[in-house]
mmCIF file of C-alpha atoms in Angstrom:
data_model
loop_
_atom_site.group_PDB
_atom_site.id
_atom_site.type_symbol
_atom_site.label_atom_id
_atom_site.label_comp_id
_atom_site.label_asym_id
_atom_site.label_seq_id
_atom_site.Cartn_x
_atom_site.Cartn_y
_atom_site.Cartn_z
ATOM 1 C CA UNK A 10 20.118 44.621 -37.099
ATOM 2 C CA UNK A 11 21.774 41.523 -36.338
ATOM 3 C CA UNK A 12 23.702 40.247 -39.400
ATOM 4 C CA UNK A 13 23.295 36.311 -40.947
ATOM 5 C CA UNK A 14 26.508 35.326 -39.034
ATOM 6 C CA UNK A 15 25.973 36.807 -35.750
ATOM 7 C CA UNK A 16 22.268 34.460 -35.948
ATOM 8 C CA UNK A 17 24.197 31.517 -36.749
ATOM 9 C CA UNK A 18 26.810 32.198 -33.665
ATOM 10 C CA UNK A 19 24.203 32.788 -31.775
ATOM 11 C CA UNK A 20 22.178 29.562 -32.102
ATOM 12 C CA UNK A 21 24.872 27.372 -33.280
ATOM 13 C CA UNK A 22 24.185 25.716 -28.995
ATOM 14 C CA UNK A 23 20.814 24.776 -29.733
ATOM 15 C CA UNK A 24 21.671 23.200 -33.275
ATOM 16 C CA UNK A 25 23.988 21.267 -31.727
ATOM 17 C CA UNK A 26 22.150 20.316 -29.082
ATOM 18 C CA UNK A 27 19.294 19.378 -31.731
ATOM 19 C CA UNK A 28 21.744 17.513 -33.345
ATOM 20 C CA UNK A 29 24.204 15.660 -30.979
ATOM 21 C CA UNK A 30 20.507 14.412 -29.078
ATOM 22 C CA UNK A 31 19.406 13.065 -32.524
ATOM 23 C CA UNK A 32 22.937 11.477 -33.253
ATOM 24 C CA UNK A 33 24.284 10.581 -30.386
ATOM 25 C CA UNK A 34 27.950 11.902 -31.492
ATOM 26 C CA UNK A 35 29.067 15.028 -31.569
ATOM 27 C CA UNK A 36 31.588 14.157 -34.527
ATOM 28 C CA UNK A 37 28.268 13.697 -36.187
ATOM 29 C CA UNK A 38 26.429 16.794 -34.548
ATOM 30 C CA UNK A 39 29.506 18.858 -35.668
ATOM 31 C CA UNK A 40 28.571 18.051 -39.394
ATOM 32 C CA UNK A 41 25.696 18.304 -39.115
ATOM 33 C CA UNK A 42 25.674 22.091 -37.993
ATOM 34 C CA UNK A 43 28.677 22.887 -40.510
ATOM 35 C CA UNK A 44 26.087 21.684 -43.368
ATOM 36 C CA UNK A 45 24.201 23.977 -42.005
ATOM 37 C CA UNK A 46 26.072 26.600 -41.596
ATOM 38 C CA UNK A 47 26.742 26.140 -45.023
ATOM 39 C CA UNK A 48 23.069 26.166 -46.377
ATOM 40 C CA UNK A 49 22.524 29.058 -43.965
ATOM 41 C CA UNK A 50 25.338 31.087 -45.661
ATOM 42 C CA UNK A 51 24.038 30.108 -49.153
ATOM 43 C CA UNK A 52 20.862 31.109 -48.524
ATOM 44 C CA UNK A 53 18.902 34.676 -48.523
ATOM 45 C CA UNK A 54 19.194 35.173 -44.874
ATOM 46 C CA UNK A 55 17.299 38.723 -44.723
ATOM 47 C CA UNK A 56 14.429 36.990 -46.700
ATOM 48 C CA UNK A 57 14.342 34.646 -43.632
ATOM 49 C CA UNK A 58 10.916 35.146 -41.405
ATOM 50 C CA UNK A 59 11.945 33.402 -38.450
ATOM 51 C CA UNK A 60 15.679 32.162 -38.627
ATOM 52 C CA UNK A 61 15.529 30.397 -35.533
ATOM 53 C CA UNK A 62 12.894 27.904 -37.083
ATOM 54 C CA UNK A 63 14.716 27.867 -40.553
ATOM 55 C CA UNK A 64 17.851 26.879 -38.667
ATOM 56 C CA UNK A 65 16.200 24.147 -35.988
ATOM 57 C CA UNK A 66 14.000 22.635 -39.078
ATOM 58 C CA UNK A 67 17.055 22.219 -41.302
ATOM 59 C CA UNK A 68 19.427 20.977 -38.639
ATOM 60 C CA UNK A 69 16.595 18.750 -37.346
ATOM 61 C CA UNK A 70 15.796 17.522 -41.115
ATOM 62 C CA UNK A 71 19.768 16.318 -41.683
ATOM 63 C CA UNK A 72 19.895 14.753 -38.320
ATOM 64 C CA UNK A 73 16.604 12.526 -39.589
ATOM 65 C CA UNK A 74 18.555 11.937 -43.090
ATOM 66 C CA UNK A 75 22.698 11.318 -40.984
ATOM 67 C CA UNK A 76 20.350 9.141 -38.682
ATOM 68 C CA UNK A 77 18.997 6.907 -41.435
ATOM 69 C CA UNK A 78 22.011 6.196 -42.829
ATOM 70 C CA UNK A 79 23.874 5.937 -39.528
ATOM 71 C CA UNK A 80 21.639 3.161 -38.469
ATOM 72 C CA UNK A 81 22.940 0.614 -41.243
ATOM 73 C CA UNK A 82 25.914 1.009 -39.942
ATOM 74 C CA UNK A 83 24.598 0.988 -36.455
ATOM 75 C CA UNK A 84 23.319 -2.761 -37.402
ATOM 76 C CA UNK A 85 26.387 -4.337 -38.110
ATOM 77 C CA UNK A 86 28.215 -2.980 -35.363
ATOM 78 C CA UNK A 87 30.913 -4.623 -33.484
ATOM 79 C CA UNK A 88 29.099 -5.712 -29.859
ATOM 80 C CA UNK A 89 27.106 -2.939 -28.230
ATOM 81 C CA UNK A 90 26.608 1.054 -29.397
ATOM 82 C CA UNK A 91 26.424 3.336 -26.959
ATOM 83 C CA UNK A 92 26.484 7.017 -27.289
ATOM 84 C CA UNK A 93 29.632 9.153 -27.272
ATOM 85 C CA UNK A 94 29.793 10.496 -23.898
ATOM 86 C CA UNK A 95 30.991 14.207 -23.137
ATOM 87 C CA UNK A 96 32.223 15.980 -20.339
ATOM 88 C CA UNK A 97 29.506 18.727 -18.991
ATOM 89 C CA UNK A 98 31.331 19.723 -15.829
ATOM 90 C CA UNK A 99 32.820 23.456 -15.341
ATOM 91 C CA UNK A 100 35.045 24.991 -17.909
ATOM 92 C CA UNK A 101 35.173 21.355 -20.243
ATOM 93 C CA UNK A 102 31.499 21.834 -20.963
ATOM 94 C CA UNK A 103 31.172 21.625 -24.748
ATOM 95 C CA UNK A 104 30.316 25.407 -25.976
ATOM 96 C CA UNK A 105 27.322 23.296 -27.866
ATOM 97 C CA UNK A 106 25.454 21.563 -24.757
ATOM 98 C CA UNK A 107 25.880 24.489 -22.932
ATOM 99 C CA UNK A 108 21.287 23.758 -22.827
ATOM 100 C CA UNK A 109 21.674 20.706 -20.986
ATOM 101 C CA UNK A 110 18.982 21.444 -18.516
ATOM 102 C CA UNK A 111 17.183 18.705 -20.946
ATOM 103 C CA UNK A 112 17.992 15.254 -20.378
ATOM 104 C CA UNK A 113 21.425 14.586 -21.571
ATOM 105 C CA UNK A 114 22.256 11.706 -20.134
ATOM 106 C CA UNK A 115 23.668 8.190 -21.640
ATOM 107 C CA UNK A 116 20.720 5.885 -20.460
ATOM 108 C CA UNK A 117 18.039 8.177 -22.133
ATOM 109 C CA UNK A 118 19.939 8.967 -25.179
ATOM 110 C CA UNK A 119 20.773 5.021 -25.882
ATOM 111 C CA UNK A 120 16.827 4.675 -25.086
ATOM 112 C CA UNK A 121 16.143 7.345 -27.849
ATOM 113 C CA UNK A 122 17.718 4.718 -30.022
ATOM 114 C CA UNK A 123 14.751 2.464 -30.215
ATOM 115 C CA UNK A 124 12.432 5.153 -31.862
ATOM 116 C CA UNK A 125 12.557 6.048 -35.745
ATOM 117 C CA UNK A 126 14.539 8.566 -36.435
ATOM 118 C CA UNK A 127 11.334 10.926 -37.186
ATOM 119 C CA UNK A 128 10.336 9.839 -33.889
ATOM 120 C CA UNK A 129 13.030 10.518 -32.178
ATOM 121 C CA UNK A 130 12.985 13.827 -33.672
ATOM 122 C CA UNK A 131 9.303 14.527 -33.057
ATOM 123 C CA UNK A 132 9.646 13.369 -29.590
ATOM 124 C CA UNK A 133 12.869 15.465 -28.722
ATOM 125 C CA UNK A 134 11.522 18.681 -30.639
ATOM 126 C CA UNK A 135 8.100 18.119 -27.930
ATOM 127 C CA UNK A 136 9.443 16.555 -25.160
ATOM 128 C CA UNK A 137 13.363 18.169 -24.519
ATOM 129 C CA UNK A 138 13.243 21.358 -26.172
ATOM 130 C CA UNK A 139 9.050 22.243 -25.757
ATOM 131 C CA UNK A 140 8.802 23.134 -29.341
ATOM 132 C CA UNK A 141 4.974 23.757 -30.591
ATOM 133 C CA UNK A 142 3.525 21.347 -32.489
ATOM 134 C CA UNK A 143 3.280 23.356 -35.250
ATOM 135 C CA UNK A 144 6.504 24.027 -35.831
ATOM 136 C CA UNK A 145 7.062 20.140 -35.464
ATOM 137 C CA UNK A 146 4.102 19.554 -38.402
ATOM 138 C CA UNK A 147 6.503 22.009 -40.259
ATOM 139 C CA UNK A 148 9.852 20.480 -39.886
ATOM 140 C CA UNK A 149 8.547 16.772 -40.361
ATOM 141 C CA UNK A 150 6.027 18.097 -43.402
ATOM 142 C CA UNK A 151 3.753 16.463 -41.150
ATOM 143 C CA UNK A 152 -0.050 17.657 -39.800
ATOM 144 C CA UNK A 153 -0.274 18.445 -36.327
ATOM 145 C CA UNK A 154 -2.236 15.690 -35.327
ATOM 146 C CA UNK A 155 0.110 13.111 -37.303
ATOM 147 C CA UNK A 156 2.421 14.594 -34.933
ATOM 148 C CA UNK A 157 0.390 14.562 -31.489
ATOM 149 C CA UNK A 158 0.303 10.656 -32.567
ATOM 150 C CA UNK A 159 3.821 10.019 -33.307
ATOM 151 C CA UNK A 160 5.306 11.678 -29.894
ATOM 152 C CA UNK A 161 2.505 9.349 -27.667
ATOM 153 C CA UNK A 162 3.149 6.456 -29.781
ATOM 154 C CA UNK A 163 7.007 7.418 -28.780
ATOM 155 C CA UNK A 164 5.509 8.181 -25.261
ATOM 156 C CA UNK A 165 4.634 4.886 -24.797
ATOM 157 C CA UNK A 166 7.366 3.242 -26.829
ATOM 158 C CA UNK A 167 9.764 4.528 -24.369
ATOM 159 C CA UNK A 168 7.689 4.402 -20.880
ATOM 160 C CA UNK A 169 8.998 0.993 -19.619
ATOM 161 C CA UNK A 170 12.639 1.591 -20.722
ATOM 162 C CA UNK A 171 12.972 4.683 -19.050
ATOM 163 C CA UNK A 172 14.766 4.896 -15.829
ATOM 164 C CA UNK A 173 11.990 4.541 -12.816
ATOM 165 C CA UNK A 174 13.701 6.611 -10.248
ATOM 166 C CA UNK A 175 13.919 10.402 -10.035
ATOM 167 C CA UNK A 176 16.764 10.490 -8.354
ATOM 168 C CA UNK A 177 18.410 14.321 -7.152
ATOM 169 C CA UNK A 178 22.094 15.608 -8.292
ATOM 170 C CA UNK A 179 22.754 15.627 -4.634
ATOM 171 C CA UNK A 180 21.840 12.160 -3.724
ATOM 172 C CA UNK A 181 23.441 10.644 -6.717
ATOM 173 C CA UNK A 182 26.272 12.521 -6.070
ATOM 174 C CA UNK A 183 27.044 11.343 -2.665
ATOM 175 C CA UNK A 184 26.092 7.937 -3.998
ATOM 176 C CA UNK A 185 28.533 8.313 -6.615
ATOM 177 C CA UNK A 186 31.485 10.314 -4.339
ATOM 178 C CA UNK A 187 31.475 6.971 -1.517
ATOM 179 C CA UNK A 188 31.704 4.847 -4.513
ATOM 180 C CA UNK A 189 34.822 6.039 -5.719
ATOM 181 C CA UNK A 190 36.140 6.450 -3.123
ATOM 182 C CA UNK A 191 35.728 2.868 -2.152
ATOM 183 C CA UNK A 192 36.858 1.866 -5.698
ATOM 184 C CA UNK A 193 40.349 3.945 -5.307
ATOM 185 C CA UNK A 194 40.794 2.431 -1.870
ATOM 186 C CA UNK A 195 40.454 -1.257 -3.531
ATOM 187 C CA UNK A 196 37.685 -1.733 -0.842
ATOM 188 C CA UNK A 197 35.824 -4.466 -2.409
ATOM 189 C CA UNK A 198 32.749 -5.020 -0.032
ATOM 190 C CA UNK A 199 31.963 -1.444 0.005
ATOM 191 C CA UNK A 200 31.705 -1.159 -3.374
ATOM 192 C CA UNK A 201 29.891 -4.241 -3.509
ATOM 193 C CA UNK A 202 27.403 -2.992 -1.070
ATOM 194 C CA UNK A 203 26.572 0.214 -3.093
ATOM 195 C CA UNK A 204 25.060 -2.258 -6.056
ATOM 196 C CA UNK A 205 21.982 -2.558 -6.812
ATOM 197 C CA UNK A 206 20.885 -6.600 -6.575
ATOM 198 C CA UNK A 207 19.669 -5.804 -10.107
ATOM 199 C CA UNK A 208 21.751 -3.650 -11.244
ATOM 200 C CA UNK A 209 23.023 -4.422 -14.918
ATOM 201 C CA UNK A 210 26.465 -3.243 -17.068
ATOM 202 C CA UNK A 211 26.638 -2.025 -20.864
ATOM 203 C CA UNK A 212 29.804 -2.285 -22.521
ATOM 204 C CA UNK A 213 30.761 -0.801 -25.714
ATOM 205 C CA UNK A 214 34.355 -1.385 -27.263
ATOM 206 C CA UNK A 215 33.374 -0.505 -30.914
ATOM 207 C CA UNK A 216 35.073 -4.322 -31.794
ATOM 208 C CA UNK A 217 38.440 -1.953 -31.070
ATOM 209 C CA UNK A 218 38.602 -3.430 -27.795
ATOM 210 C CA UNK A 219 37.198 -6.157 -25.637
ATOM 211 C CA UNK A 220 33.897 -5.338 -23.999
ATOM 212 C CA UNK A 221 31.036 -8.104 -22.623
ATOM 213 C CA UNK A 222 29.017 -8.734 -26.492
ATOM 214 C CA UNK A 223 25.609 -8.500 -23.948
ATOM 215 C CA UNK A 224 24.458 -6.530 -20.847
ATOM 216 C CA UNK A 225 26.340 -8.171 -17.464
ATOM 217 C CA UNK A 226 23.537 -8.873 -14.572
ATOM 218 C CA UNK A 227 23.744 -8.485 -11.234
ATOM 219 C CA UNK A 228 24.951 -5.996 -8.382
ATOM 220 C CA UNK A 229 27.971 -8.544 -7.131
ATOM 221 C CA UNK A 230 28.992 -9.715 -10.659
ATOM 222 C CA UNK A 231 29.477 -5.713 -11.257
ATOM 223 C CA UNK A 232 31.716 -4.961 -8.322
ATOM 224 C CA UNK A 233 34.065 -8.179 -8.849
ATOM 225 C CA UNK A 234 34.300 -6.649 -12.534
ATOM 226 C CA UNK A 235 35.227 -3.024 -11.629
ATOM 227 C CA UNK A 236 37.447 -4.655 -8.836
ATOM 228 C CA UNK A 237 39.082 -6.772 -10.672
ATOM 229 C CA UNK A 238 41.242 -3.797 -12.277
ATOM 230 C CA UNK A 239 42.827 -2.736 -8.566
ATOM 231 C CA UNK A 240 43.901 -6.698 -8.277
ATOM 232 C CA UNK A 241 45.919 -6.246 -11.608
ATOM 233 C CA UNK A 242 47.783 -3.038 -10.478
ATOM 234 C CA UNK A 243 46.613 -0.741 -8.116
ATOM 235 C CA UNK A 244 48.974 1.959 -8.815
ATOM 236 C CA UNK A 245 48.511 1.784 -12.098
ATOM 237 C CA UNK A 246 44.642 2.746 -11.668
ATOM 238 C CA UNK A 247 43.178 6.002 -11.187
ATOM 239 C CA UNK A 248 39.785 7.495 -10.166
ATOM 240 C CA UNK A 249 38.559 10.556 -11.725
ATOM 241 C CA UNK A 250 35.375 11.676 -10.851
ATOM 242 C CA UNK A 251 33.699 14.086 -13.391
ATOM 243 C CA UNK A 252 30.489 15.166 -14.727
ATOM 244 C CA UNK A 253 29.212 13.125 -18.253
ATOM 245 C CA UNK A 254 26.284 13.657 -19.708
ATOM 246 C CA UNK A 255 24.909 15.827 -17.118
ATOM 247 C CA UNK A 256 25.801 13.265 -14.246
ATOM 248 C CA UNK A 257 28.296 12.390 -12.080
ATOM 249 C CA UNK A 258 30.517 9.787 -13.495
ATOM 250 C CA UNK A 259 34.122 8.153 -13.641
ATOM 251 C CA UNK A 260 36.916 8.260 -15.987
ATOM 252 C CA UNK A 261 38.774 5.586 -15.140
ATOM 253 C CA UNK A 262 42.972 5.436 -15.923
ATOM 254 C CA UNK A 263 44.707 2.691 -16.303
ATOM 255 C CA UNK A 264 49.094 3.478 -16.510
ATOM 256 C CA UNK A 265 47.984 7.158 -17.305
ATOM 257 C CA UNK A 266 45.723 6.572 -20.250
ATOM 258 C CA UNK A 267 42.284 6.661 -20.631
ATOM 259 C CA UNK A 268 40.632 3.219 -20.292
ATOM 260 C CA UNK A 269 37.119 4.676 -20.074
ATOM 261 C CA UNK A 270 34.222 6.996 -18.942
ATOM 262 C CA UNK A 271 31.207 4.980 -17.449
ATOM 263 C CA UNK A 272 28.029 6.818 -16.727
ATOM 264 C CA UNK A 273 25.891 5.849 -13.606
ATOM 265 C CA UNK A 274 22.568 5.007 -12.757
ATOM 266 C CA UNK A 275 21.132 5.413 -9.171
ATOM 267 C CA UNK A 276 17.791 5.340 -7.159
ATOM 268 C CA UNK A 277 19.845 7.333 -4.739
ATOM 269 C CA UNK A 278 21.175 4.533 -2.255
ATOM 270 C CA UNK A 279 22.376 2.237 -5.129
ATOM 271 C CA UNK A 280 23.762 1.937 -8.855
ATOM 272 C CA UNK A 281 21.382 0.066 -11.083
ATOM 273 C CA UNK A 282 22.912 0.601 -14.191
ATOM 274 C CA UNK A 283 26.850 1.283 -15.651
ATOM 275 C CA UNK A 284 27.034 2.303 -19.351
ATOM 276 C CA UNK A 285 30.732 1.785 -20.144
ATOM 277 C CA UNK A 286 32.703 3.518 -23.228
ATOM 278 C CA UNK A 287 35.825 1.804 -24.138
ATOM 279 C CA UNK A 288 35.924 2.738 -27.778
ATOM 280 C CA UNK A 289 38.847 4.537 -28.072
ATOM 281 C CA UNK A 290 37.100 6.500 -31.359
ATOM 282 C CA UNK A 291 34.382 7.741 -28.825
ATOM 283 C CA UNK A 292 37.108 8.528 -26.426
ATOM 284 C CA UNK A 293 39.290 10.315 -28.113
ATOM 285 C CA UNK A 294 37.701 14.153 -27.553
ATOM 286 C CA UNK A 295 37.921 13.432 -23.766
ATOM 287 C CA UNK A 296 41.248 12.294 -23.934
ATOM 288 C CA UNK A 297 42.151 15.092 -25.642
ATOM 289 C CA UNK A 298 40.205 17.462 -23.261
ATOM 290 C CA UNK A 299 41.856 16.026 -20.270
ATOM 291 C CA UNK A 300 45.539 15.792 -21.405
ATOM 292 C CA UNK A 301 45.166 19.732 -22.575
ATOM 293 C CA UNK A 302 43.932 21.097 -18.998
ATOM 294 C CA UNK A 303 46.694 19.262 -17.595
ATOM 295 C CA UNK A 304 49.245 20.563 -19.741
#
């Protein structure tokens, strides 16, 4: 039979995905789990029915209560809060989103941040990881139909924030490849030509560093922005193209060191939306990452 720990091991992926989705930091996610882990090992495991469900409805219960408290702090935030972004490409893929055939991606987690935290946990648990909706009733102490109600109120909450394109790996790809390409050739109208008319940038710089305090508009605005990096030392600047969140994206170096990892938005011919992390707190795992496969 397979022994309390091996359990844990076992779905310590899926509690952190629970978690990190619910959080939006994996600092925070990692907690999480190790509280846990810690409840789990305290507990009567063998007395457990279904340890699965004991394991997603406690991880899933701290999430709600880290959430509450995290969005206090959340308020009086520095500028704008943006997820922590992490590398899902090849061998860097975090051992705990190793399920990220869900949405992972920057745009729908910071969207997840307008629902209440039981929301956001009802509507993840449904929507992202197809849980029953029984076993929702059971982890929010809620009835089934309270539930049904709170993940189409979230439904709808959400609908006209979501991003309208369905857009495939391979078209945003080559999307994102020519852009960068472009950018490390300090070819200004091609870059500009790749933005969306619409297209709008989120900054977050955690009040460590300077970021815009409100979303930049417009496709040409954009480009100058991102350009205007090459103008102050173009061989200072580098290019990396890498997977975040489940999409291709750019960590962008400035003198060797990490400036920051922006997450893109396409309908496949265009970018209509840049979520950029500059706060070096939320950059500091990729850093790290980065720096050790070099070494």
């Amino acid at each position: 039979m397979e022994g309390a720990t091996d359990i844990f091991t076992r779905l310590r992926p899926r509690l952190l995905g629970v978690a990190y989705r619910m959080l939006g930091s994996v600092a925070e996610a990692e907690d999480v789990v190790q509280d846990v882990w810690l409840g789990w090992h305290e507990a009567d495991a063998a007395a457990v029915v279904d340890p699965e469900a004991w394991l997603v409805t406690t991880t899933t219960r701290r999430s709600i209560d880290r959430l509450r408290k995290a969005r206090s702090d959340r308020e009086h935030y520095v500028g704008i809060w943006l997820p922590e972004p992490v590398l899902t490409d090849g061998p860097t893929t975090p051992e705990q989103l190793q399920e990220a055939s869900s949405d992972l991606s920057i745009a729908f987690l910071t969207v997840l941040e307008r629902l209440s935290p039981e929301a956001r946990a009802a509507f993840l648990l449904r929507e992202v990881f197809d849980a029953d909706y029984s076993d929702i009733a059971a982890t929010l102490d809620k009835s089934e139909a309270a539930c049904r109600q709170i993940v189409h109120r979230a439904k709808s909450q959400l609908r006209e924030e979501r991003p309208r394109y369905v857009v495939s790996a391979e078209a945003h790809q080559r999307l994102m490849q020519r852009f960068a390409e472009a950018w490390s050739n300090a070819d200004f109208q091609a870059m500009k030509s790749m933005m969306a008319e619409s297209a709008t940038l989120v900054g977050d710089g955690g009040g460590i560093v300077t970021t815009f305090p409100k979303p930049l508009v417009g496709g040409d605005r954009i480009a100058q922005l991102l350009f205007a990096c090459t103008l102050r030392g173009k061989d200072q600047l580098e290019i990396r193209l890498t997977t975040i969140n489940g999409r291709l994206g750019v960590l962008r170096y400035i003198g060797g060191k990490l400036e920051s990892a922006q997450s893109y938005d396409t309908d496949g011919e265009h970018i209509t939306q840049v979520y950029v992390q500059r706060n070096p707190e939320k950059l500091r795992r990729i850093a790290a990452n980065q720096a050790a496969l070099l070494n």
